[in-house]
Amino acid sequence: MHLSPTSERPPGRRSTWQRTAVLRTLREHPGFASARELHAALTSGGTAVGLSTVYRTLQALEQDGRVDVVRDRTGERLYRPRPVDGHRHYLVCRLCGLSLPVAAETVERWADGVASATGFADVEHIVELTGVCDQCRPNPDSTSPPADRSTNGNDFH
């Protein structure tokens, strides 16, 4: 199901103040965010909402096609609002969390072809690409730790 970014809920799903607050906070967060990070941002901003409500809301947003999801190196799910034109695939640095959207037309065509060839409908897919970015790659001349990229707008810290 695809919704515009201004649409708050799909048909049949109840709009709640919690859903609105989670969506607003997610849109304001640079890059990907965990449920715990969103919960902390909500409560520090004065919004009284339970962590379990944030998890349930993110799960509903994922089911509704409103967020893209990646996993960090510990397996935790991280969320980012999905662009109007559909989901994205990301290349994520395993060390600092930098995430860059990547062109994946080949993956989309392949998934469509598999669906067509098998007669399946409503086929979904998950492609996770991880690596180590330029800034985190070990430099033989340096002993300093990887740069903190948490404020660049492309990461999920």
Tab-separated table of C-alpha atoms in Angstrom:
chain	number	residue	atom	x	y	z
A	1	MET	CA	0.000	0.000	0.000
A	2	HIS	CA	1.450	3.366	-0.950
A	3	LEU	CA	0.412	6.597	0.737
A	4	SER	CA	1.480	10.144	0.245
A	5	PRO	CA	3.687	11.635	2.955
A	6	THR	CA	0.839	13.878	4.048
A	7	SER	CA	-1.558	10.978	4.437
A	8	GLU	CA	-1.551	9.916	8.084
A	9	ARG	CA	-3.278	6.579	7.783
A	10	PRO	CA	-4.410	3.983	5.265
A	11	PRO	CA	-8.115	3.317	4.781
A	12	GLY	CA	-9.474	1.374	7.738
A	13	ARG	CA	-6.630	2.233	10.107
A	14	ARG	CA	-7.481	4.559	12.955
A	15	SER	CA	-5.429	7.734	13.252
A	16	THR	CA	-4.198	8.378	16.778
A	17	TRP	CA	-2.227	11.156	18.398
A	18	GLN	CA	0.525	8.608	19.109
A	19	ARG	CA	0.800	7.687	15.438
A	20	THR	CA	0.942	11.350	14.478
A	21	ALA	CA	3.632	12.022	17.102
A	22	VAL	CA	5.770	9.051	16.036
A	23	LEU	CA	5.506	10.024	12.355
A	24	ARG	CA	6.426	13.637	13.112
A	25	THR	CA	9.422	12.607	15.213
A	26	LEU	CA	10.571	10.102	12.600
A	27	ARG	CA	10.402	12.757	9.880
A	28	GLU	CA	12.428	15.160	12.038
A	29	HIS	CA	15.144	12.586	12.801
A	30	PRO	CA	18.174	12.617	10.502
A	31	GLY	CA	18.629	9.221	8.882
A	32	PHE	CA	17.475	5.941	10.359
A	33	ALA	CA	16.250	5.708	13.948
A	34	SER	CA	15.513	2.877	16.342
A	35	ALA	CA	12.285	2.614	18.304
A	36	ARG	CA	14.241	3.430	21.467
A	37	GLU	CA	15.733	6.569	19.890
A	38	LEU	CA	12.289	7.717	18.759
A	39	HIS	CA	10.852	6.975	22.195
A	40	ALA	CA	13.626	9.009	23.846
A	41	ALA	CA	13.041	11.919	21.448
A	42	LEU	CA	9.303	11.827	22.097
A	43	THR	CA	9.589	11.723	25.879
A	44	SER	CA	12.338	14.364	26.008
A	45	GLY	CA	10.040	16.578	23.943
A	46	GLY	CA	7.256	16.180	26.487
A	47	THR	CA	5.174	13.531	24.722
A	48	ALA	CA	4.110	10.818	27.159
A	49	VAL	CA	4.060	7.628	25.112
A	50	GLY	CA	5.111	4.109	26.005
A	51	LEU	CA	7.951	2.301	24.289
A	52	SER	CA	5.608	-0.564	23.376
A	53	THR	CA	3.317	1.953	21.646
A	54	VAL	CA	6.263	3.236	19.616
A	55	TYR	CA	7.134	-0.341	18.591
A	56	ARG	CA	3.511	-1.104	17.625
A	57	THR	CA	3.238	2.153	15.684
A	58	LEU	CA	6.450	1.474	13.755
A	59	GLN	CA	5.231	-2.043	12.964
A	60	ALA	CA	1.969	-0.602	11.602
A	61	LEU	CA	3.866	2.017	9.581
A	62	GLU	CA	6.004	-0.746	8.101
A	63	GLN	CA	2.935	-2.822	7.230
A	64	ASP	CA	1.392	0.256	5.596
A	65	GLY	CA	4.511	0.869	3.497
A	66	ARG	CA	5.260	4.182	5.223
A	67	VAL	CA	8.819	3.411	6.391
A	68	ASP	CA	11.973	1.788	5.063
A	69	VAL	CA	13.685	-0.586	7.474
A	70	VAL	CA	17.285	-1.741	7.837
A	71	ARG	CA	19.016	-3.640	10.616
A	72	ASP	CA	22.091	-2.470	12.432
A	73	ARG	CA	24.975	-4.815	13.187
A	74	THR	CA	23.231	-6.108	16.317
A	75	GLY	CA	20.053	-6.927	14.372
A	76	GLU	CA	18.001	-4.032	15.729
A	77	ARG	CA	15.432	-2.678	13.284
A	78	LEU	CA	15.943	0.944	12.261
A	79	TYR	CA	13.342	3.090	10.524
A	80	ARG	CA	13.264	6.001	8.088
A	81	PRO	CA	10.236	7.558	6.371
A	82	ARG	CA	9.683	6.034	2.932
A	83	PRO	CA	9.845	8.487	0.029
A	84	VAL	CA	6.644	9.111	-1.915
A	85	ASP	CA	7.987	7.268	-4.960
A	86	GLY	CA	8.481	3.983	-3.107
A	87	HIS	CA	10.907	2.084	-0.955
A	88	ARG	CA	14.642	2.455	-1.235
A	89	HIS	CA	17.563	0.141	-0.789
A	90	TYR	CA	20.507	1.359	1.271
A	91	LEU	CA	24.181	0.621	1.607
A	92	VAL	CA	24.926	0.845	5.332
A	93	CYS	CA	28.344	1.171	6.994
A	94	ARG	CA	28.654	-1.523	9.658
A	95	LEU	CA	30.918	0.657	11.790
A	96	CYS	CA	29.480	4.189	11.865
A	97	GLY	CA	25.972	3.669	10.480
A	98	LEU	CA	26.284	5.929	7.443
A	99	SER	CA	23.476	4.967	5.055
A	100	LEU	CA	23.332	5.855	1.405
A	101	PRO	CA	20.415	5.094	-0.906
A	102	VAL	CA	21.469	3.008	-3.892
A	103	ALA	CA	19.880	2.526	-7.298
A	104	ALA	CA	18.270	-0.893	-7.378
A	105	GLU	CA	16.262	-1.046	-10.585
A	106	THR	CA	17.804	-4.454	-11.358
A	107	VAL	CA	16.529	-5.817	-8.025
A	108	GLU	CA	13.054	-4.407	-8.662
A	109	ARG	CA	12.911	-5.910	-12.180
A	110	TRP	CA	14.137	-9.246	-10.843
A	111	ALA	CA	11.463	-9.302	-8.091
A	112	ASP	CA	8.758	-8.391	-10.627
A	113	GLY	CA	10.013	-11.155	-12.932
A	114	VAL	CA	9.952	-13.741	-10.163
A	115	ALA	CA	6.400	-12.731	-9.277
A	116	SER	CA	5.305	-12.939	-12.899
A	117	ALA	CA	7.010	-16.287	-13.539
A	118	THR	CA	5.553	-17.913	-10.427
A	119	GLY	CA	2.094	-16.370	-10.547
A	120	PHE	CA	2.563	-14.803	-7.120
A	121	ALA	CA	0.989	-11.445	-6.326
A	122	ASP	CA	1.953	-8.758	-3.843
A	123	VAL	CA	5.577	-9.966	-3.723
A	124	GLU	CA	7.789	-8.119	-1.258
A	125	HIS	CA	11.543	-8.281	-0.857
A	126	ILE	CA	14.296	-7.192	1.490
A	127	VAL	CA	17.789	-6.452	0.253
A	128	GLU	CA	20.387	-5.435	2.811
A	129	LEU	CA	23.759	-4.179	1.670
A	130	THR	CA	26.383	-3.499	4.297
A	131	GLY	CA	30.024	-2.589	4.117
A	132	VAL	CA	32.651	-0.312	5.607
A	133	CYS	CA	32.676	3.269	4.349
A	134	ASP	CA	35.783	5.203	3.287
A	135	GLN	CA	36.014	7.057	6.579
A	136	CYS	CA	35.865	3.880	8.660
A	137	ARG	CA	38.144	1.694	6.576
A	138	PRO	CA	41.308	0.988	8.515
A	139	ASN	CA	44.135	3.298	7.559
A	140	PRO	CA	47.525	1.687	8.238
A	141	ASP	CA	48.900	5.113	9.274
A	142	SER	CA	46.110	5.890	11.747
A	143	THR	CA	45.154	4.498	15.130
A	144	SER	CA	42.162	6.788	15.652
A	145	PRO	CA	38.655	5.294	15.909
A	146	PRO	CA	36.084	5.696	13.089
A	147	ALA	CA	34.490	9.119	12.728
A	148	ASP	CA	31.111	9.660	14.376
A	149	ARG	CA	28.814	10.326	11.436
A	150	SER	CA	25.670	10.700	13.548
A	151	THR	CA	24.943	14.263	12.504
A	152	ASN	CA	25.343	13.972	8.752
A	153	GLY	CA	21.714	13.172	8.037
A	154	ASN	CA	22.554	9.910	6.261
A	155	ASP	CA	23.092	7.620	9.208
A	156	PHE	CA	20.964	5.816	11.739
A	157	HIS	CA	22.599	6.672	15.063
